[in-house]
PDB file of C-alpha atoms in Angstrom:
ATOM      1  CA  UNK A   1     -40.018-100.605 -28.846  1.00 46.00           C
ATOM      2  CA  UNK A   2     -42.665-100.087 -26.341  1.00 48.00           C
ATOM      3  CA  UNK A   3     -45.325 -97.191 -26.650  1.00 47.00           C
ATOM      4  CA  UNK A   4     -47.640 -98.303 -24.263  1.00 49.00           C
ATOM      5  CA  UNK A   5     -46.385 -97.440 -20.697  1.00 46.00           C
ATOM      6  CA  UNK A   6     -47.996 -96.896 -17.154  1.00 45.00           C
ATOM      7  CA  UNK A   7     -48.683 -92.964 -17.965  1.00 46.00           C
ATOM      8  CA  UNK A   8     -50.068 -94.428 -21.044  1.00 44.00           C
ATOM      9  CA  UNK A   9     -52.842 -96.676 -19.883  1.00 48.00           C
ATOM     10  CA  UNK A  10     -54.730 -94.200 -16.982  1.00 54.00           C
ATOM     11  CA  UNK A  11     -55.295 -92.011 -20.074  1.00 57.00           C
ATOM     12  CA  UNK A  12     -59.278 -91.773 -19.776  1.00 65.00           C
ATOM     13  CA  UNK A  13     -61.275 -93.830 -21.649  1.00 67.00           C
ATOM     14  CA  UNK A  14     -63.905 -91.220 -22.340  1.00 72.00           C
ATOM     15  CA  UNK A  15     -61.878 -88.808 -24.195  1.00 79.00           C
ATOM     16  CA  UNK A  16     -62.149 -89.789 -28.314  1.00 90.00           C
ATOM     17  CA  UNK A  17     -58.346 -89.958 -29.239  1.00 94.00           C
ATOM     18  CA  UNK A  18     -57.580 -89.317 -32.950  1.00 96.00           C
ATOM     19  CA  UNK A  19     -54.568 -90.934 -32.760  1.00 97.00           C
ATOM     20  CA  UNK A  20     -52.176 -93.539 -30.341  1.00 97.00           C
ATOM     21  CA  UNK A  21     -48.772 -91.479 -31.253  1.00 97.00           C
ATOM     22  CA  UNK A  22     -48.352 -87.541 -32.405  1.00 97.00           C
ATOM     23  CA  UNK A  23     -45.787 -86.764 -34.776  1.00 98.00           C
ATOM     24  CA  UNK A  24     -44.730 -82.607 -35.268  1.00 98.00           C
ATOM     25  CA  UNK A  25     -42.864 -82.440 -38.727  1.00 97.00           C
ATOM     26  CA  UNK A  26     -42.871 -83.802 -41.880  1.00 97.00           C
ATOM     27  CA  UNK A  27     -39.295 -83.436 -43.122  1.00 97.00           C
ATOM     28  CA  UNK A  28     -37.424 -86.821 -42.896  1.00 96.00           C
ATOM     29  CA  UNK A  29     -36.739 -87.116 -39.289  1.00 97.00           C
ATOM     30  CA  UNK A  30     -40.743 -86.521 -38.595  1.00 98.00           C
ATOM     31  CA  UNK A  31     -42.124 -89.041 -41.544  1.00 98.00           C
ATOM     32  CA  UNK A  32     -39.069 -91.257 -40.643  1.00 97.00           C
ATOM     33  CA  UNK A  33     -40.265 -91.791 -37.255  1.00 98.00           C
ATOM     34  CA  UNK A  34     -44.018 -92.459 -37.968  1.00 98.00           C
ATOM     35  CA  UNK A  35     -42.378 -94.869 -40.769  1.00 97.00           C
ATOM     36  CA  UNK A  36     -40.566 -97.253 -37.951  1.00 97.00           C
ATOM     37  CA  UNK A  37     -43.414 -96.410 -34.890  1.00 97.00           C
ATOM     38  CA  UNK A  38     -45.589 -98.405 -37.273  1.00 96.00           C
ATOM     39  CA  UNK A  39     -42.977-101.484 -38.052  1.00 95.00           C
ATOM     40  CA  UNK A  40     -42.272-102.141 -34.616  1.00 96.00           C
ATOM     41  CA  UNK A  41     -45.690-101.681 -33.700  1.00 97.00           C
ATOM     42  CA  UNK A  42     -48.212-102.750 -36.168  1.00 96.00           C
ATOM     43  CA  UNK A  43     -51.330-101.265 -35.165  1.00 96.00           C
ATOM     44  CA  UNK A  44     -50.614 -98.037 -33.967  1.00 97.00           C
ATOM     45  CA  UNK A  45     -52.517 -95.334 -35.308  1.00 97.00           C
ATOM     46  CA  UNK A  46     -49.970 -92.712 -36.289  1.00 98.00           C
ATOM     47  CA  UNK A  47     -50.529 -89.260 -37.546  1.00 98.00           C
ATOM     48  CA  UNK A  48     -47.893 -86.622 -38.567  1.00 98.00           C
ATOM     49  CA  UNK A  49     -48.510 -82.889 -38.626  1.00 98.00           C
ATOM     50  CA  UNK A  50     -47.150 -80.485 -40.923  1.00 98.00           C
ATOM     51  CA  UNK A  51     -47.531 -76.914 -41.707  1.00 97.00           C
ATOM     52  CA  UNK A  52     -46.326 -76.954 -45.207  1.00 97.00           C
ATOM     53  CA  UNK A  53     -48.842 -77.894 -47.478  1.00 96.00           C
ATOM     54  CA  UNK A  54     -46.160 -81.088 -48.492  1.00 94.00           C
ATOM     55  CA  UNK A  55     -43.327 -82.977 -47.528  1.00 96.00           C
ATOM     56  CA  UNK A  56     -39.648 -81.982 -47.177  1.00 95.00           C
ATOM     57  CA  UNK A  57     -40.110 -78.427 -47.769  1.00 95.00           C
ATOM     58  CA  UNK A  58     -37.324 -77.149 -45.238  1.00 95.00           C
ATOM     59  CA  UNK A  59     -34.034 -78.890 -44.718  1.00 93.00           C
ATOM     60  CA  UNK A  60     -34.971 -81.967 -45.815  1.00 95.00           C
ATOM     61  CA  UNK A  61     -35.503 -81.053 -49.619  1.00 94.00           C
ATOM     62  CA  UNK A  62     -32.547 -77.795 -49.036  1.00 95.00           C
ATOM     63  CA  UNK A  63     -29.501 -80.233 -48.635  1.00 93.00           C
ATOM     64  CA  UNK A  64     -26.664 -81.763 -51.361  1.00 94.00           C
ATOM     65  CA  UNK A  65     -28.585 -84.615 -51.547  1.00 96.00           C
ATOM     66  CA  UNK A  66     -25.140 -86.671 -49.864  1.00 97.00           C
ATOM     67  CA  UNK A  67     -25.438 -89.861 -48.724  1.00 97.00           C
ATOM     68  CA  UNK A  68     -22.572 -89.394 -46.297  1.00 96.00           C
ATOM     69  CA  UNK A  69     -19.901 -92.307 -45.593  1.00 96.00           C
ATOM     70  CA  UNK A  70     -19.007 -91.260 -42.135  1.00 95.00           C
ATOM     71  CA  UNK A  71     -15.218 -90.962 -42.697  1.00 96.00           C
ATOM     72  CA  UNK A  72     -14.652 -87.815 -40.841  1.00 96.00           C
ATOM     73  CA  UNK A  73     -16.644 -89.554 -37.527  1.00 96.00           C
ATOM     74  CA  UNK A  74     -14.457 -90.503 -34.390  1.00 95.00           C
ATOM     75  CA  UNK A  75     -14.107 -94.419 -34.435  1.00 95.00           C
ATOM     76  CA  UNK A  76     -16.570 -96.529 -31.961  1.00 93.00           C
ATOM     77  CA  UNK A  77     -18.416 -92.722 -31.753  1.00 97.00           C
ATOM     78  CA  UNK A  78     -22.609 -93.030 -32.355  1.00 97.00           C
ATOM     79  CA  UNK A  79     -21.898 -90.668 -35.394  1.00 96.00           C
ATOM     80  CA  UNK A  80     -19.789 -93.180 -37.008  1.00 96.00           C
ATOM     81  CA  UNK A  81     -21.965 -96.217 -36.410  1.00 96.00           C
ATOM     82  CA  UNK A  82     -25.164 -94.738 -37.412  1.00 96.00           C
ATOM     83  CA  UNK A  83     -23.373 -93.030 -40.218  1.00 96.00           C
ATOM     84  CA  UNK A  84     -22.094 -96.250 -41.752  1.00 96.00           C
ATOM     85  CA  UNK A  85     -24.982 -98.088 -41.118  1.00 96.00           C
ATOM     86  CA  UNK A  86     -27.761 -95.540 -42.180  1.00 96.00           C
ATOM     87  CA  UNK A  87     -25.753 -94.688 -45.523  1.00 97.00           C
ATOM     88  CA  UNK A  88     -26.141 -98.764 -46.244  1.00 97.00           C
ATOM     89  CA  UNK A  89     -29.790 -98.923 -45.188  1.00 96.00           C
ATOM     90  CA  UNK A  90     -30.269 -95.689 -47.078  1.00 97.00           C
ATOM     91  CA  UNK A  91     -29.251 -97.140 -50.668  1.00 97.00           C
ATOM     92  CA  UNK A  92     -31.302 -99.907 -49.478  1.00 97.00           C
ATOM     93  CA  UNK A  93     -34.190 -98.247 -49.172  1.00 96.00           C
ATOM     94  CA  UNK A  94     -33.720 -96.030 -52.190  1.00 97.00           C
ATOM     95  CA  UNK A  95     -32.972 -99.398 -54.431  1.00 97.00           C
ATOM     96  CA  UNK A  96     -36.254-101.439 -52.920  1.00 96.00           C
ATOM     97  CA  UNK A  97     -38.730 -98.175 -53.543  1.00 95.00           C
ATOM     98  CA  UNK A  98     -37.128 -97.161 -56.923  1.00 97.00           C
ATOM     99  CA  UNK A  99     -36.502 -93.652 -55.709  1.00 97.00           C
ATOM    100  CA  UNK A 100     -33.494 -91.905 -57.434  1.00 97.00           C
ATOM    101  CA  UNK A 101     -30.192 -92.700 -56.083  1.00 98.00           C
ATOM    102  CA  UNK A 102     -26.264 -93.726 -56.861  1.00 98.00           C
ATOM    103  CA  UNK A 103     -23.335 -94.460 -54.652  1.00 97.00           C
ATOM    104  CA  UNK A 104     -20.637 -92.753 -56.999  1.00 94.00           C
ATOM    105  CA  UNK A 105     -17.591 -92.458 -54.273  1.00 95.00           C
ATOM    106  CA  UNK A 106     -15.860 -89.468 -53.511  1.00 96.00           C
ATOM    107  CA  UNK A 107     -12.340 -88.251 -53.935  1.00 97.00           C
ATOM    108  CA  UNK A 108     -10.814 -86.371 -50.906  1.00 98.00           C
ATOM    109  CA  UNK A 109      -7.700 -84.653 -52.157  1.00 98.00           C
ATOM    110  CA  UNK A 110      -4.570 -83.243 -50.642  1.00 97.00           C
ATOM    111  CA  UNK A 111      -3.428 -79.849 -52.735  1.00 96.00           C
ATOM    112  CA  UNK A 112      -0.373 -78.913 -50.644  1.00 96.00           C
ATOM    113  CA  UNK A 113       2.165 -81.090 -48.609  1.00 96.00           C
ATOM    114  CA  UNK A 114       0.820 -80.198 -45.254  1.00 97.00           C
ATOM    115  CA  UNK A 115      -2.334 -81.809 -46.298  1.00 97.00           C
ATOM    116  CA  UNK A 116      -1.035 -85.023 -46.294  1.00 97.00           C
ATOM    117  CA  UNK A 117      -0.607 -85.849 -42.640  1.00 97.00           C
ATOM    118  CA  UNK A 118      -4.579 -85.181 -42.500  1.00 96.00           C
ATOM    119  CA  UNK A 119      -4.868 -87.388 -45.346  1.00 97.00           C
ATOM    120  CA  UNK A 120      -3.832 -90.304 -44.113  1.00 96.00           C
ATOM    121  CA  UNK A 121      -5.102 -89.796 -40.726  1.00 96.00           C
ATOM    122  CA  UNK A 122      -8.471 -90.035 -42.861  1.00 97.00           C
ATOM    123  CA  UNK A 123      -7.312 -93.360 -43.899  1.00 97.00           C
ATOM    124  CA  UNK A 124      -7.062 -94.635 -40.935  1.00 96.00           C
ATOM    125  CA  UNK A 125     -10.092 -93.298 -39.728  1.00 96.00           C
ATOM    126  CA  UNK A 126     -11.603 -94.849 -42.404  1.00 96.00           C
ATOM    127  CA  UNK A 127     -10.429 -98.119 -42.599  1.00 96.00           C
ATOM    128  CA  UNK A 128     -11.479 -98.504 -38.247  1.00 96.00           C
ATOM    129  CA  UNK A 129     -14.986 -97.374 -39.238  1.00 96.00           C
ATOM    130  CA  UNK A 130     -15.218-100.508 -41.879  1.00 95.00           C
ATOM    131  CA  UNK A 131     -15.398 -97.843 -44.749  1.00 96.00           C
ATOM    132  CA  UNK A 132     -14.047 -99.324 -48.197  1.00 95.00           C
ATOM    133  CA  UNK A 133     -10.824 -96.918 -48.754  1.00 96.00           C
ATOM    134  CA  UNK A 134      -8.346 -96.614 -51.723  1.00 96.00           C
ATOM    135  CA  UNK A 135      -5.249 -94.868 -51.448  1.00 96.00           C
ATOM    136  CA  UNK A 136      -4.254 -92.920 -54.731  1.00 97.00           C
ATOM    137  CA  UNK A 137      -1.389 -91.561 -56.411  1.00 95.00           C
ATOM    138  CA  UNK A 138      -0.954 -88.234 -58.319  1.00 94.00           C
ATOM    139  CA  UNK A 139      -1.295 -90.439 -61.839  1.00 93.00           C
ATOM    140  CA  UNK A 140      -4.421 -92.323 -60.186  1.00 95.00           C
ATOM    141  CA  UNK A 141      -6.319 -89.163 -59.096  1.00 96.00           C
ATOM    142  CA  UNK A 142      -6.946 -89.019 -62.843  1.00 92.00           C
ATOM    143  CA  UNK A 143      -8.730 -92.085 -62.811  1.00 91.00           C
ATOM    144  CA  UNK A 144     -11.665 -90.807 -61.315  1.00 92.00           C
ATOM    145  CA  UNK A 145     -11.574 -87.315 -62.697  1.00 93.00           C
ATOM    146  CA  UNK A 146      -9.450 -85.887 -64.906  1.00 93.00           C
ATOM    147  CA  UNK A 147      -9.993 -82.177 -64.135  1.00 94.00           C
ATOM    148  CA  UNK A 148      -8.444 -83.095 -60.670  1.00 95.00           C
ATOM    149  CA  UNK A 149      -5.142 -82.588 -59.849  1.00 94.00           C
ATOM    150  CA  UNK A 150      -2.929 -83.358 -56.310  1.00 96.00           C
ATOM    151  CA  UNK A 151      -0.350 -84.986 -54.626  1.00 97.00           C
ATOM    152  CA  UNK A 152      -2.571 -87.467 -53.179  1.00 97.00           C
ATOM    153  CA  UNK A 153      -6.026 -88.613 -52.386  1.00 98.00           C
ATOM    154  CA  UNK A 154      -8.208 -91.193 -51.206  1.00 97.00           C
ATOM    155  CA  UNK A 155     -11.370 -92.804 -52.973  1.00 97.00           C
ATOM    156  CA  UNK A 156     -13.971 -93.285 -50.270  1.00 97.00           C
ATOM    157  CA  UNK A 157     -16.260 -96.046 -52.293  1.00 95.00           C
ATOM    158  CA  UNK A 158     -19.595 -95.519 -49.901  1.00 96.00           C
ATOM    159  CA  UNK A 159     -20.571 -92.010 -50.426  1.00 97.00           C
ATOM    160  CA  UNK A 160     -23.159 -91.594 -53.072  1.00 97.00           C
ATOM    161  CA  UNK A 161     -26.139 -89.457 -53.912  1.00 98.00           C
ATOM    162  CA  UNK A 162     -30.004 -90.083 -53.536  1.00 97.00           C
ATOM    163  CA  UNK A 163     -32.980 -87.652 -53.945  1.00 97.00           C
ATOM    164  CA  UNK A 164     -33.969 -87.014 -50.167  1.00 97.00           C
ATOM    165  CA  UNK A 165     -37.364 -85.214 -51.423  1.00 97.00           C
ATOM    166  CA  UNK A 166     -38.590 -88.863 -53.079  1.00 97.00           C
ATOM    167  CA  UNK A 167     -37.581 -90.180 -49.487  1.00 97.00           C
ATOM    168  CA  UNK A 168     -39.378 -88.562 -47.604  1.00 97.00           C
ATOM    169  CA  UNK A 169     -42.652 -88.599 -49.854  1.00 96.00           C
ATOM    170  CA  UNK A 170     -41.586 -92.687 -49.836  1.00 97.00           C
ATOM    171  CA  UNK A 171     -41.783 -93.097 -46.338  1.00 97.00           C
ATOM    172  CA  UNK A 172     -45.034 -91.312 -45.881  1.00 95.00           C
ATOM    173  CA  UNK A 173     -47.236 -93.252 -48.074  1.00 95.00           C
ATOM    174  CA  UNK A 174     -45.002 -96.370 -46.764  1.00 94.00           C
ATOM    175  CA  UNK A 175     -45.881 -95.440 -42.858  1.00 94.00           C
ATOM    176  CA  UNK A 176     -49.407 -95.779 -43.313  1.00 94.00           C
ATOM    177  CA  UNK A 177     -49.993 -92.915 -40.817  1.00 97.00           C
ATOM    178  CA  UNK A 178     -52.434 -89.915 -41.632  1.00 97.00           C
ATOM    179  CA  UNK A 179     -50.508 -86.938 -42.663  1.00 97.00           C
ATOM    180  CA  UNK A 180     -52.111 -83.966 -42.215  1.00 97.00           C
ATOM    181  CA  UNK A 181     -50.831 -81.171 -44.087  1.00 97.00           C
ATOM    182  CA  UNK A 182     -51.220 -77.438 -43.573  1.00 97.00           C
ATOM    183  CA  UNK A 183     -51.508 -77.959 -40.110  1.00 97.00           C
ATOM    184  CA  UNK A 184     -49.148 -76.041 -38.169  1.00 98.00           C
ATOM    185  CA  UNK A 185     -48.798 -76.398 -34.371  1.00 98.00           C
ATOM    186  CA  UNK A 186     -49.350 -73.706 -32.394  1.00 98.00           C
ATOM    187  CA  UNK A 187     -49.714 -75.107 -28.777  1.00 97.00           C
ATOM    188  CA  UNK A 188     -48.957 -78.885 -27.063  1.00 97.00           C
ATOM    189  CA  UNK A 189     -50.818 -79.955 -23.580  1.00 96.00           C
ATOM    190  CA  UNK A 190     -49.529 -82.825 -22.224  1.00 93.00           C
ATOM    191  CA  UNK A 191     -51.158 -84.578 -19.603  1.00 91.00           C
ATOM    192  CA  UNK A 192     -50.183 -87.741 -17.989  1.00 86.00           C
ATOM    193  CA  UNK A 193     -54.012 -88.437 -17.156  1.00 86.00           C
ATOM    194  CA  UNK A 194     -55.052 -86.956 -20.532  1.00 89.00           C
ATOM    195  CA  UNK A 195     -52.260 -87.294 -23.043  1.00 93.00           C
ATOM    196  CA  UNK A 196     -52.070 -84.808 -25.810  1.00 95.00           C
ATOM    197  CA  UNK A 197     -53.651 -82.507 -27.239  1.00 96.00           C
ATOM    198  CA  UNK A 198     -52.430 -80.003 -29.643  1.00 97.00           C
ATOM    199  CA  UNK A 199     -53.869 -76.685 -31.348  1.00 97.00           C
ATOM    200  CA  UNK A 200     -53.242 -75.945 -34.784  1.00 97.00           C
ATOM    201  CA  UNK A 201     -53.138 -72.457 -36.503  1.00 97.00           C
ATOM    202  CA  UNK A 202     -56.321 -73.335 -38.104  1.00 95.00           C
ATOM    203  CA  UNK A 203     -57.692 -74.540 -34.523  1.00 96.00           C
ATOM    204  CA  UNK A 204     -58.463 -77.406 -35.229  1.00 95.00           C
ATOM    205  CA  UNK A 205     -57.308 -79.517 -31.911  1.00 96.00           C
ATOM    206  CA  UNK A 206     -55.769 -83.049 -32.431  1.00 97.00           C
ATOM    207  CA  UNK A 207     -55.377 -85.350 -29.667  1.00 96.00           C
ATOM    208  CA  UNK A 208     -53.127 -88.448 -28.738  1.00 97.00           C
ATOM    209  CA  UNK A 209     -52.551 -91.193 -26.427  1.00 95.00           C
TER     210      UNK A 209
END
């Protein structure tokens, strides 16, 4: 990953940058960003704002808390790939930082005969995205929980659980980028001689190669 192009380096050396990259948004996509700018470039002087006065206090901290498989994804599709891959690397990350997590599986369960064609379509589906797959029997079901009943279902064994909050709080003392909080963005200039410079609420103004 490159983050120093031509546009880049005729931004004027007079100007006192706070910053080499910008990031809007602390939820995970925003902290998750400023946490791999700074792998692939060690150096770079990151900083993240946020308006809240903390991380993951929109979507990010509002969801199940799924670590999805990717079953339902199209096979060969970008969903599916990134799906199986970032649901490993996620219980990866989880188990290295100590943050709350547990791959439990899931049961997906055909109620009514007309279900079943769907069903093992999923298995298929499944199987050509490299997700671990178990085919189950009405006596099996019980296996993994008793209080459900069906004519079929499948056990998809890479699903789990993790707490996306501890994430996201994980990766933004693990970035080592300055996260400013309680700065929201009200206005962006970008200039290919200048770079950027943003306005917060506050107006305080921020500025980036």
């Amino acid at each position: 990953m490159h983050y120093r192009n031509r546009e880049v380096e005729r931004v004027r050396p007079d100007i006192a940058y706070d910053c080499d990259v910008l990031v809007i948004g602390g939820g995970i996509v925003g902290l998750a960003t400023a946490y791999a700018i700074t792998r692939a470039a060690p150096g770079t002087r990151v900083t993240v704002l946020e308006k809240e006065p903390g991380p993951a206090r929109h979507q990010t901290g509002r969801n199940s808390g799924v670590i999805h498989s990717g079953i339902y994804y199209r096979p060969g599709s970008l969903k599916a790939r990134y799906a199986v891959r970032g649901a490993a690397e996620m219980v990866k990350f989880c188990a290295e930082y100590g943050i709350a997590h547990a791959v439990t599986g899931k049961l997906i369960v055909a109620t009514e005969r007309e279900e079943l064609p769907r069903l093992h379509a999923l298995v298929q589906r499944g199987r050509e995205n490299g997700i671990p797959v178990r085919e189950l029997g009405t006596a099996q079901i019980g296996e993994y929980e008793p209080e459900v009943r069906g004519l079929a279902a499948i056990h998809v064994g890479t699903t789990g659980v993790c707490d996306y909050v501890g994430v996201a709080r994980r990766l933004a003392d693990a970035s080592g980028a300055e996260i400013r909080y309680g700065a929201q963005v009200v206005r962006v200039d970008r200039r290919p001689e200048l770079g950027v410079a943003v306005r917060t609420a506050r107006g305080d103004v921020v500025r980036a190669r």
